[in-house]
Amino acid sequence: MVLRVGSPLRLGSLVLQPVSDGLLRLDPSSIFADAAPEEWRPRVQLDAEGRIDLGLNCLLATVGDRRILVDTGYGPRPDNPSVGHLAESLAELGLQPADIDTVVVSHPHGDHIGGATVGTGDSARLTYAGARYWLGRDDWEHFSQPDIVSQRGLADKLLPLAAAQRLDLADGEQEIAPGVRLLPLPGHTPGHMGVAFASGQEMAVYVGDLVHHPLQIEHPDWCPTFDALPPLSRATRRQLVERARREGSLVLSYHMPFPGVGRITDAGWTPAA
């Protein structure tokens, strides 16, 4: 695997840098669950096993002396060597976990919260021990329920953040650093969040799992099987797509091909140069 660190994007005093956790391969029917195969197959590249590649594009934001990590990837996964490489990617930038002061978890699915902690059971500890972790309150209230924690395997990932008293819960939009604002984008999960970055007239928005594939820009009503609230997800995606197209914002997506940076135009998704 080639570890990848994206080129830095500068918005005034903000520096945004995509950092890869690896590559995920999925059955395309789980991504395009709302579409007939003949609608998407001609425009989707599959591997030899009929799977589609999805990026795992975390984001490092530098604001003055603040270093904010958006999503934490899978964490080390001996069963899947294609994922879990965020720590190595950060190391390419000369960064260690102690250098991160804030972590935003867009939602607590395994490929986003898996790297938030290391170890299991009583030995589970925070990867970024000096950081505050942000999560949407609606996601905490849903995913912290005992049956959901067990079903989702979150006992070693989500609960240690609260036990260490390092977890902050976001209600609505909330600024967490100058020019960095948490942005509710519900539907994929109840409290799914993006992050808006602004400096003067320049804007970029990290959309997490609101969009998994460029075809969803053209077809915002197409939901993957793992959207928890499809009607809400469709409405949120339509609003975001239209707003980003109208404002010409940079869009950063977790699952688009690395580095996952582009703009939404009348022609659909256009990767940034």
PDB file of C-alpha atoms in Angstrom:
ATOM      1  CA  MET A   1       0.000   0.000   0.000  1.00  0.00           C
ATOM      2  CA  VAL A   2       1.160   3.524  -0.794  1.00  0.00           C
ATOM      3  CA  LEU A   3       0.594   5.827   2.153  1.00  0.00           C
ATOM      4  CA  ARG A   4      -0.773   9.119   0.996  1.00  0.00           C
ATOM      5  CA  VAL A   5      -0.824  12.633   2.369  1.00  0.00           C
ATOM      6  CA  GLY A   6      -2.771  15.171   0.332  1.00  0.00           C
ATOM      7  CA  SER A   7      -1.455  18.540  -0.717  1.00  0.00           C
ATOM      8  CA  PRO A   8      -2.278  21.252   1.821  1.00  0.00           C
ATOM      9  CA  LEU A   9      -5.246  23.486   1.046  1.00  0.00           C
ATOM     10  CA  ARG A  10      -4.956  27.041   2.342  1.00  0.00           C
ATOM     11  CA  LEU A  11      -7.930  29.173   3.267  1.00  0.00           C
ATOM     12  CA  GLY A  12      -6.417  32.308   4.741  1.00  0.00           C
ATOM     13  CA  SER A  13      -4.831  31.223   8.013  1.00  0.00           C
ATOM     14  CA  LEU A  14      -6.447  27.769   7.825  1.00  0.00           C
ATOM     15  CA  VAL A  15      -4.506  24.824   6.422  1.00  0.00           C
ATOM     16  CA  LEU A  16      -6.455  21.689   5.496  1.00  0.00           C
ATOM     17  CA  GLN A  17      -4.603  18.491   4.689  1.00  0.00           C
ATOM     18  CA  PRO A  18      -6.243  15.185   3.707  1.00  0.00           C
ATOM     19  CA  VAL A  19      -4.569  12.192   5.344  1.00  0.00           C
ATOM     20  CA  SER A  20      -5.417   8.674   4.240  1.00  0.00           C
ATOM     21  CA  ASP A  21      -6.355   5.790   6.507  1.00  0.00           C
ATOM     22  CA  GLY A  22      -6.318   3.422   3.548  1.00  0.00           C
ATOM     23  CA  LEU A  23      -8.814   1.957   1.132  1.00  0.00           C
ATOM     24  CA  LEU A  24     -12.126   0.195   1.629  1.00  0.00           C
ATOM     25  CA  ARG A  25     -13.657  -2.190  -0.906  1.00  0.00           C
ATOM     26  CA  LEU A  26     -17.415  -2.819  -0.863  1.00  0.00           C
ATOM     27  CA  ASP A  27     -20.141  -4.469  -2.886  1.00  0.00           C
ATOM     28  CA  PRO A  28     -21.529  -1.641  -5.048  1.00  0.00           C
ATOM     29  CA  SER A  29     -25.093  -2.750  -4.377  1.00  0.00           C
ATOM     30  CA  SER A  30     -24.634  -1.488  -0.806  1.00  0.00           C
ATOM     31  CA  ILE A  31     -23.741   1.975  -2.135  1.00  0.00           C
ATOM     32  CA  PHE A  32     -26.385   2.232  -4.866  1.00  0.00           C
ATOM     33  CA  ALA A  33     -29.197   0.471  -3.031  1.00  0.00           C
ATOM     34  CA  ASP A  34     -31.860   2.807  -4.459  1.00  0.00           C
ATOM     35  CA  ALA A  35     -30.803   2.416  -8.098  1.00  0.00           C
ATOM     36  CA  ALA A  36     -31.174  -0.355 -10.661  1.00  0.00           C
ATOM     37  CA  PRO A  37     -27.801  -1.878 -11.651  1.00  0.00           C
ATOM     38  CA  GLU A  38     -28.157  -0.679 -15.234  1.00  0.00           C
ATOM     39  CA  GLU A  39     -28.281   2.895 -13.922  1.00  0.00           C
ATOM     40  CA  TRP A  40     -24.920   2.825 -12.163  1.00  0.00           C
ATOM     41  CA  ARG A  41     -22.909  -0.079 -13.616  1.00  0.00           C
ATOM     42  CA  PRO A  42     -21.771   1.683 -16.830  1.00  0.00           C
ATOM     43  CA  ARG A  43     -20.225   4.483 -14.762  1.00  0.00           C
ATOM     44  CA  VAL A  44     -18.613   2.550 -11.921  1.00  0.00           C
ATOM     45  CA  GLN A  45     -15.192   0.913 -11.976  1.00  0.00           C
ATOM     46  CA  LEU A  46     -15.135  -2.486 -10.259  1.00  0.00           C
ATOM     47  CA  ASP A  47     -12.201  -4.612  -9.198  1.00  0.00           C
ATOM     48  CA  ALA A  48     -11.708  -8.243 -10.194  1.00  0.00           C
ATOM     49  CA  GLU A  49     -14.063  -9.342  -7.414  1.00  0.00           C
ATOM     50  CA  GLY A  50     -16.810  -6.937  -8.434  1.00  0.00           C
ATOM     51  CA  ARG A  51     -16.193  -4.487  -5.601  1.00  0.00           C
ATOM     52  CA  ILE A  52     -15.936  -0.706  -5.595  1.00  0.00           C
ATOM     53  CA  ASP A  53     -13.045   1.208  -4.019  1.00  0.00           C
ATOM     54  CA  LEU A  54     -13.869   3.830  -1.391  1.00  0.00           C
ATOM     55  CA  GLY A  55     -11.317   6.224   0.045  1.00  0.00           C
ATOM     56  CA  LEU A  56     -10.841   6.661   3.787  1.00  0.00           C
ATOM     57  CA  ASN A  57      -9.955  10.347   3.797  1.00  0.00           C
ATOM     58  CA  CYS A  58      -9.453  11.833   7.234  1.00  0.00           C
ATOM     59  CA  LEU A  59      -8.610  15.511   7.488  1.00  0.00           C
ATOM     60  CA  LEU A  60      -6.024  17.462   9.458  1.00  0.00           C
ATOM     61  CA  ALA A  61      -6.870  21.130  10.020  1.00  0.00           C
ATOM     62  CA  THR A  62      -4.222  23.515  11.345  1.00  0.00           C
ATOM     63  CA  VAL A  63      -5.442  26.777  12.848  1.00  0.00           C
ATOM     64  CA  GLY A  64      -2.605  28.736  14.410  1.00  0.00           C
ATOM     65  CA  ASP A  65      -1.115  26.350  16.968  1.00  0.00           C
ATOM     66  CA  ARG A  66      -4.250  24.164  16.959  1.00  0.00           C
ATOM     67  CA  ARG A  67      -4.258  20.802  15.204  1.00  0.00           C
ATOM     68  CA  ILE A  68      -7.709  19.366  14.620  1.00  0.00           C
ATOM     69  CA  LEU A  69      -8.221  15.850  13.278  1.00  0.00           C
ATOM     70  CA  VAL A  70     -11.516  15.115  11.570  1.00  0.00           C
ATOM     71  CA  ASP A  71     -12.346  11.397  11.837  1.00  0.00           C
ATOM     72  CA  THR A  72      -9.938   8.715  12.995  1.00  0.00           C
ATOM     73  CA  GLY A  73     -10.226   5.903  10.459  1.00  0.00           C
ATOM     74  CA  TYR A  74     -10.487   2.247  11.361  1.00  0.00           C
ATOM     75  CA  GLY A  75      -7.512   1.966  13.667  1.00  0.00           C
ATOM     76  CA  PRO A  76      -5.114  -0.975  13.231  1.00  0.00           C
ATOM     77  CA  ARG A  77      -6.909  -3.973  11.717  1.00  0.00           C
ATOM     78  CA  PRO A  78      -4.694  -7.069  11.357  1.00  0.00           C
ATOM     79  CA  ASP A  79      -7.576  -8.738   9.514  1.00  0.00           C
ATOM     80  CA  ASN A  80      -7.568  -6.010   6.839  1.00  0.00           C
ATOM     81  CA  PRO A  81      -4.175  -4.536   5.949  1.00  0.00           C
ATOM     82  CA  SER A  82      -5.771  -2.093   3.500  1.00  0.00           C
ATOM     83  CA  VAL A  83      -7.094   0.067   6.357  1.00  0.00           C
ATOM     84  CA  GLY A  84      -5.841   1.497   9.638  1.00  0.00           C
ATOM     85  CA  HIS A  85      -2.915   3.549   8.315  1.00  0.00           C
ATOM     86  CA  LEU A  86      -3.802   7.009   9.638  1.00  0.00           C
ATOM     87  CA  ALA A  87      -1.036   7.026  12.260  1.00  0.00           C
ATOM     88  CA  GLU A  88       1.548   6.310   9.578  1.00  0.00           C
ATOM     89  CA  SER A  89       0.141   9.026   7.336  1.00  0.00           C
ATOM     90  CA  LEU A  90       0.289  11.562  10.171  1.00  0.00           C
ATOM     91  CA  ALA A  91       3.852  10.463  10.887  1.00  0.00           C
ATOM     92  CA  GLU A  92       4.766  11.410   7.315  1.00  0.00           C
ATOM     93  CA  LEU A  93       3.893  14.950   8.384  1.00  0.00           C
ATOM     94  CA  GLY A  94       6.064  14.611  11.468  1.00  0.00           C
ATOM     95  CA  LEU A  95       3.072  14.358  13.786  1.00  0.00           C
ATOM     96  CA  GLN A  96       2.446  12.071  16.741  1.00  0.00           C
ATOM     97  CA  PRO A  97      -0.893  11.509  18.541  1.00  0.00           C
ATOM     98  CA  ALA A  98       0.172  13.945  21.266  1.00  0.00           C
ATOM     99  CA  ASP A  99       0.273  16.745  18.683  1.00  0.00           C
ATOM    100  CA  ILE A 100      -3.517  16.551  18.110  1.00  0.00           C
ATOM    101  CA  ASP A 101      -5.549  18.764  20.461  1.00  0.00           C
ATOM    102  CA  THR A 102      -9.052  18.262  19.000  1.00  0.00           C
ATOM    103  CA  VAL A 103     -10.739  15.307  17.315  1.00  0.00           C
ATOM    104  CA  VAL A 104     -14.058  15.536  15.499  1.00  0.00           C
ATOM    105  CA  VAL A 105     -15.880  12.234  15.022  1.00  0.00           C
ATOM    106  CA  SER A 106     -18.411  12.850  12.254  1.00  0.00           C
ATOM    107  CA  HIS A 107     -20.367   9.786  13.431  1.00  0.00           C
ATOM    108  CA  PRO A 108     -19.516   6.614  15.359  1.00  0.00           C
ATOM    109  CA  HIS A 109     -19.352   4.046  12.564  1.00  0.00           C
ATOM    110  CA  GLY A 110     -16.298   1.817  12.765  1.00  0.00           C
ATOM    111  CA  ASP A 111     -14.411   3.378   9.870  1.00  0.00           C
ATOM    112  CA  HIS A 112     -14.647   6.822  11.501  1.00  0.00           C
ATOM    113  CA  ILE A 113     -14.299   6.123  15.234  1.00  0.00           C
ATOM    114  CA  GLY A 114     -12.156   2.982  15.111  1.00  0.00           C
ATOM    115  CA  GLY A 115      -8.918   4.894  15.501  1.00  0.00           C
ATOM    116  CA  ALA A 116     -10.166   6.996  18.423  1.00  0.00           C
ATOM    117  CA  THR A 117      -8.896   4.456  20.943  1.00  0.00           C
ATOM    118  CA  VAL A 118      -6.442   1.591  21.160  1.00  0.00           C
ATOM    119  CA  GLY A 119      -6.740  -1.594  23.193  1.00  0.00           C
ATOM    120  CA  THR A 120      -9.796  -3.459  24.387  1.00  0.00           C
ATOM    121  CA  GLY A 121     -11.764  -3.885  27.586  1.00  0.00           C
ATOM    122  CA  ASP A 122     -10.170  -2.389  30.667  1.00  0.00           C
ATOM    123  CA  SER A 123      -7.000  -1.631  28.686  1.00  0.00           C
ATOM    124  CA  ALA A 124      -8.781   0.571  26.116  1.00  0.00           C
ATOM    125  CA  ARG A 125      -7.286   4.056  26.082  1.00  0.00           C
ATOM    126  CA  LEU A 126      -7.592   7.168  23.981  1.00  0.00           C
ATOM    127  CA  THR A 127      -5.279   7.366  20.987  1.00  0.00           C
ATOM    128  CA  TYR A 128      -5.180  11.169  21.226  1.00  0.00           C
ATOM    129  CA  ALA A 129      -5.005  11.371  24.987  1.00  0.00           C
ATOM    130  CA  GLY A 130      -4.565  15.137  25.176  1.00  0.00           C
ATOM    131  CA  ALA A 131      -7.401  15.961  22.784  1.00  0.00           C
ATOM    132  CA  ARG A 132     -11.037  16.878  23.260  1.00  0.00           C
ATOM    133  CA  TYR A 133     -13.318  14.679  21.170  1.00  0.00           C
ATOM    134  CA  TRP A 134     -16.438  16.143  19.546  1.00  0.00           C
ATOM    135  CA  LEU A 135     -19.517  14.089  18.630  1.00  0.00           C
ATOM    136  CA  GLY A 136     -23.086  15.038  17.768  1.00  0.00           C
ATOM    137  CA  ARG A 137     -25.353  14.771  20.804  1.00  0.00           C
ATOM    138  CA  ASP A 138     -28.013  12.860  18.863  1.00  0.00           C
ATOM    139  CA  ASP A 139     -25.416  10.253  17.901  1.00  0.00           C
ATOM    140  CA  TRP A 140     -24.274   9.911  21.505  1.00  0.00           C
ATOM    141  CA  GLU A 141     -27.827   9.439  22.725  1.00  0.00           C
ATOM    142  CA  HIS A 142     -28.459   6.792  20.073  1.00  0.00           C
ATOM    143  CA  PHE A 143     -25.184   4.872  19.963  1.00  0.00           C
ATOM    144  CA  SER A 144     -24.496   4.900  23.723  1.00  0.00           C
ATOM    145  CA  GLN A 145     -27.570   2.778  24.415  1.00  0.00           C
ATOM    146  CA  PRO A 146     -26.374  -0.564  25.827  1.00  0.00           C
ATOM    147  CA  ASP A 147     -27.875  -2.709  23.060  1.00  0.00           C
ATOM    148  CA  ILE A 148     -26.468  -0.454  20.307  1.00  0.00           C
ATOM    149  CA  VAL A 149     -23.029  -0.286  21.946  1.00  0.00           C
ATOM    150  CA  SER A 150     -22.915  -4.080  21.997  1.00  0.00           C
ATOM    151  CA  GLN A 151     -24.316  -4.547  18.509  1.00  0.00           C
ATOM    152  CA  ARG A 152     -21.945  -1.994  16.969  1.00  0.00           C
ATOM    153  CA  GLY A 153     -18.850  -3.037  18.921  1.00  0.00           C
ATOM    154  CA  LEU A 154     -18.484   0.422  20.433  1.00  0.00           C
ATOM    155  CA  ALA A 155     -17.728  -0.525  24.029  1.00  0.00           C
ATOM    156  CA  ASP A 156     -14.003  -0.041  23.366  1.00  0.00           C
ATOM    157  CA  LYS A 157     -14.423   2.971  21.084  1.00  0.00           C
ATOM    158  CA  LEU A 158     -17.215   5.285  22.163  1.00  0.00           C
ATOM    159  CA  LEU A 159     -17.558   4.653  25.894  1.00  0.00           C
ATOM    160  CA  PRO A 160     -13.879   5.297  26.801  1.00  0.00           C
ATOM    161  CA  LEU A 161     -14.197   8.844  25.434  1.00  0.00           C
ATOM    162  CA  ALA A 162     -16.889   9.627  27.972  1.00  0.00           C
ATOM    163  CA  ALA A 163     -15.209   7.676  30.775  1.00  0.00           C
ATOM    164  CA  ALA A 164     -12.040   9.743  30.300  1.00  0.00           C
ATOM    165  CA  GLN A 165     -14.145  12.927  30.419  1.00  0.00           C
ATOM    166  CA  ARG A 166     -12.715  13.992  27.080  1.00  0.00           C
ATOM    167  CA  LEU A 167     -16.001  13.945  25.127  1.00  0.00           C
ATOM    168  CA  ASP A 168     -17.883  17.091  24.081  1.00  0.00           C
ATOM    169  CA  LEU A 169     -21.358  16.842  22.558  1.00  0.00           C
ATOM    170  CA  ALA A 170     -22.464  19.231  19.845  1.00  0.00           C
ATOM    171  CA  ASP A 171     -25.973  20.643  19.553  1.00  0.00           C
ATOM    172  CA  GLY A 172     -26.517  22.337  16.212  1.00  0.00           C
ATOM    173  CA  GLU A 173     -23.806  24.447  14.623  1.00  0.00           C
ATOM    174  CA  GLN A 174     -20.892  25.168  16.913  1.00  0.00           C
ATOM    175  CA  GLU A 175     -17.574  26.935  16.402  1.00  0.00           C
ATOM    176  CA  ILE A 176     -14.704  24.930  17.856  1.00  0.00           C
ATOM    177  CA  ALA A 177     -11.825  27.100  16.594  1.00  0.00           C
ATOM    178  CA  PRO A 178     -11.563  30.342  14.604  1.00  0.00           C
ATOM    179  CA  GLY A 179     -13.065  29.598  11.193  1.00  0.00           C
ATOM    180  CA  VAL A 180     -13.948  25.986  12.118  1.00  0.00           C
ATOM    181  CA  ARG A 181     -17.612  25.197  12.711  1.00  0.00           C
ATOM    182  CA  LEU A 182     -19.363  21.900  13.301  1.00  0.00           C
ATOM    183  CA  LEU A 183     -22.230  21.490  10.845  1.00  0.00           C
ATOM    184  CA  PRO A 184     -25.158  19.119  11.454  1.00  0.00           C
ATOM    185  CA  LEU A 185     -25.727  16.895   8.391  1.00  0.00           C
ATOM    186  CA  PRO A 186     -28.172  14.321   9.784  1.00  0.00           C
ATOM    187  CA  GLY A 187     -29.548  11.260   8.049  1.00  0.00           C
ATOM    188  CA  HIS A 188     -26.621   8.893   7.630  1.00  0.00           C
ATOM    189  CA  THR A 189     -26.837   8.667  11.419  1.00  0.00           C
ATOM    190  CA  PRO A 190     -29.118  10.715  13.693  1.00  0.00           C
ATOM    191  CA  GLY A 191     -26.331  13.124  14.682  1.00  0.00           C
ATOM    192  CA  HIS A 192     -24.018  12.910  11.674  1.00  0.00           C
ATOM    193  CA  MET A 193     -21.858  16.049  11.429  1.00  0.00           C
ATOM    194  CA  GLY A 194     -19.746  17.787   8.847  1.00  0.00           C
ATOM    195  CA  VAL A 195     -17.264  20.579   9.424  1.00  0.00           C
ATOM    196  CA  ALA A 196     -17.373  23.978   7.713  1.00  0.00           C
ATOM    197  CA  PHE A 197     -14.142  25.934   7.254  1.00  0.00           C
ATOM    198  CA  ALA A 198     -14.246  29.623   6.385  1.00  0.00           C
ATOM    199  CA  SER A 199     -11.765  32.448   5.917  1.00  0.00           C
ATOM    200  CA  GLY A 200     -13.068  35.651   4.400  1.00  0.00           C
ATOM    201  CA  GLN A 201     -15.010  34.677   1.288  1.00  0.00           C
ATOM    202  CA  GLU A 202     -13.292  31.282   1.006  1.00  0.00           C
ATOM    203  CA  MET A 203     -15.149  28.223   2.256  1.00  0.00           C
ATOM    204  CA  ALA A 204     -14.700  24.458   2.382  1.00  0.00           C
ATOM    205  CA  VAL A 205     -16.960  21.845   3.892  1.00  0.00           C
ATOM    206  CA  TYR A 206     -16.093  18.340   5.037  1.00  0.00           C
ATOM    207  CA  VAL A 207     -19.197  16.223   4.414  1.00  0.00           C
ATOM    208  CA  GLY A 208     -18.248  12.937   6.092  1.00  0.00           C
ATOM    209  CA  ASP A 209     -20.531  10.164   4.844  1.00  0.00           C
ATOM    210  CA  LEU A 210     -23.207  12.385   3.359  1.00  0.00           C
ATOM    211  CA  VAL A 211     -21.747  11.451  -0.043  1.00  0.00           C
ATOM    212  CA  HIS A 212     -19.998   8.145  -0.751  1.00  0.00           C
ATOM    213  CA  HIS A 213     -19.610   8.312  -4.537  1.00  0.00           C
ATOM    214  CA  PRO A 214     -19.682  11.005  -7.263  1.00  0.00           C
ATOM    215  CA  LEU A 215     -22.911   9.560  -8.660  1.00  0.00           C
ATOM    216  CA  GLN A 216     -24.704  10.701  -5.514  1.00  0.00           C
ATOM    217  CA  ILE A 217     -24.013  14.297  -6.539  1.00  0.00           C
ATOM    218  CA  GLU A 218     -26.071  13.745  -9.682  1.00  0.00           C
ATOM    219  CA  HIS A 219     -28.543  11.504  -7.848  1.00  0.00           C
ATOM    220  CA  PRO A 220     -28.846  12.819  -4.273  1.00  0.00           C
ATOM    221  CA  ASP A 221     -31.836  10.552  -3.671  1.00  0.00           C
ATOM    222  CA  TRP A 222     -29.623   7.454  -3.938  1.00  0.00           C
ATOM    223  CA  CYS A 223     -28.940   6.220  -0.405  1.00  0.00           C
ATOM    224  CA  PRO A 224     -26.563   3.444   0.637  1.00  0.00           C
ATOM    225  CA  THR A 225     -27.874   0.605   2.771  1.00  0.00           C
ATOM    226  CA  PHE A 226     -26.116   2.058   5.804  1.00  0.00           C
ATOM    227  CA  ASP A 227     -28.027   5.352   5.898  1.00  0.00           C
ATOM    228  CA  ALA A 228     -30.020   5.097   9.124  1.00  0.00           C
ATOM    229  CA  LEU A 229     -32.685   7.642   8.133  1.00  0.00           C
ATOM    230  CA  PRO A 230     -32.931   7.633   4.315  1.00  0.00           C
ATOM    231  CA  PRO A 231     -35.625  10.319   3.921  1.00  0.00           C
ATOM    232  CA  LEU A 232     -33.633  12.711   6.115  1.00  0.00           C
ATOM    233  CA  SER A 233     -30.374  11.753   4.408  1.00  0.00           C
ATOM    234  CA  ARG A 234     -31.860  12.514   0.986  1.00  0.00           C
ATOM    235  CA  ALA A 235     -33.120  15.919   2.123  1.00  0.00           C
ATOM    236  CA  THR A 236     -29.789  16.818   3.768  1.00  0.00           C
ATOM    237  CA  ARG A 237     -27.828  15.695   0.708  1.00  0.00           C
ATOM    238  CA  ARG A 238     -30.003  17.689  -1.699  1.00  0.00           C
ATOM    239  CA  GLN A 239     -29.608  20.824   0.426  1.00  0.00           C
ATOM    240  CA  LEU A 240     -25.856  20.426   0.780  1.00  0.00           C
ATOM    241  CA  VAL A 241     -25.301  19.677  -2.905  1.00  0.00           C
ATOM    242  CA  GLU A 242     -27.321  22.694  -3.978  1.00  0.00           C
ATOM    243  CA  ARG A 243     -25.645  25.003  -1.483  1.00  0.00           C
ATOM    244  CA  ALA A 244     -22.122  23.870  -2.406  1.00  0.00           C
ATOM    245  CA  ARG A 245     -22.930  24.263  -6.104  1.00  0.00           C
ATOM    246  CA  ARG A 246     -24.370  27.730  -5.568  1.00  0.00           C
ATOM    247  CA  GLU A 247     -21.522  28.969  -3.356  1.00  0.00           C
ATOM    248  CA  GLY A 248     -18.682  27.241  -5.207  1.00  0.00           C
ATOM    249  CA  SER A 249     -17.345  25.788  -1.952  1.00  0.00           C
ATOM    250  CA  LEU A 250     -14.593  23.245  -1.840  1.00  0.00           C
ATOM    251  CA  VAL A 251     -16.043  19.915  -0.742  1.00  0.00           C
ATOM    252  CA  LEU A 252     -14.041  17.321   1.179  1.00  0.00           C
ATOM    253  CA  SER A 253     -15.509  13.825   1.237  1.00  0.00           C
ATOM    254  CA  TYR A 254     -14.417  10.886   3.346  1.00  0.00           C
ATOM    255  CA  HIS A 255     -15.120   8.211   0.738  1.00  0.00           C
ATOM    256  CA  MET A 256     -14.387   9.856  -2.611  1.00  0.00           C
ATOM    257  CA  PRO A 257     -11.143   8.799  -4.321  1.00  0.00           C
ATOM    258  CA  PHE A 258      -8.174  10.197  -2.388  1.00  0.00           C
ATOM    259  CA  PRO A 259      -7.700  13.016  -1.544  1.00  0.00           C
ATOM    260  CA  GLY A 260     -11.484  13.459  -1.739  1.00  0.00           C
ATOM    261  CA  VAL A 261     -11.380  17.175  -2.582  1.00  0.00           C
ATOM    262  CA  GLY A 262     -13.519  18.733  -5.303  1.00  0.00           C
ATOM    263  CA  ARG A 263     -16.281  21.110  -6.248  1.00  0.00           C
ATOM    264  CA  ILE A 264     -19.882  20.525  -7.190  1.00  0.00           C
ATOM    265  CA  THR A 265     -20.810  22.045 -10.539  1.00  0.00           C
ATOM    266  CA  ASP A 266     -23.651  21.625 -12.993  1.00  0.00           C
ATOM    267  CA  ALA A 267     -21.616  18.721 -14.402  1.00  0.00           C
ATOM    268  CA  GLY A 268     -21.540  16.956 -11.017  1.00  0.00           C
ATOM    269  CA  TRP A 269     -18.439  16.189  -8.954  1.00  0.00           C
ATOM    270  CA  THR A 270     -15.256  17.811 -10.256  1.00  0.00           C
ATOM    271  CA  PRO A 271     -12.051  16.786  -8.440  1.00  0.00           C
ATOM    272  CA  ALA A 272      -9.898  19.737  -7.424  1.00  0.00           C
ATOM    273  CA  ALA A 273      -6.719  20.212  -9.424  1.00  0.00           C
TER     274      ALA A 273
END
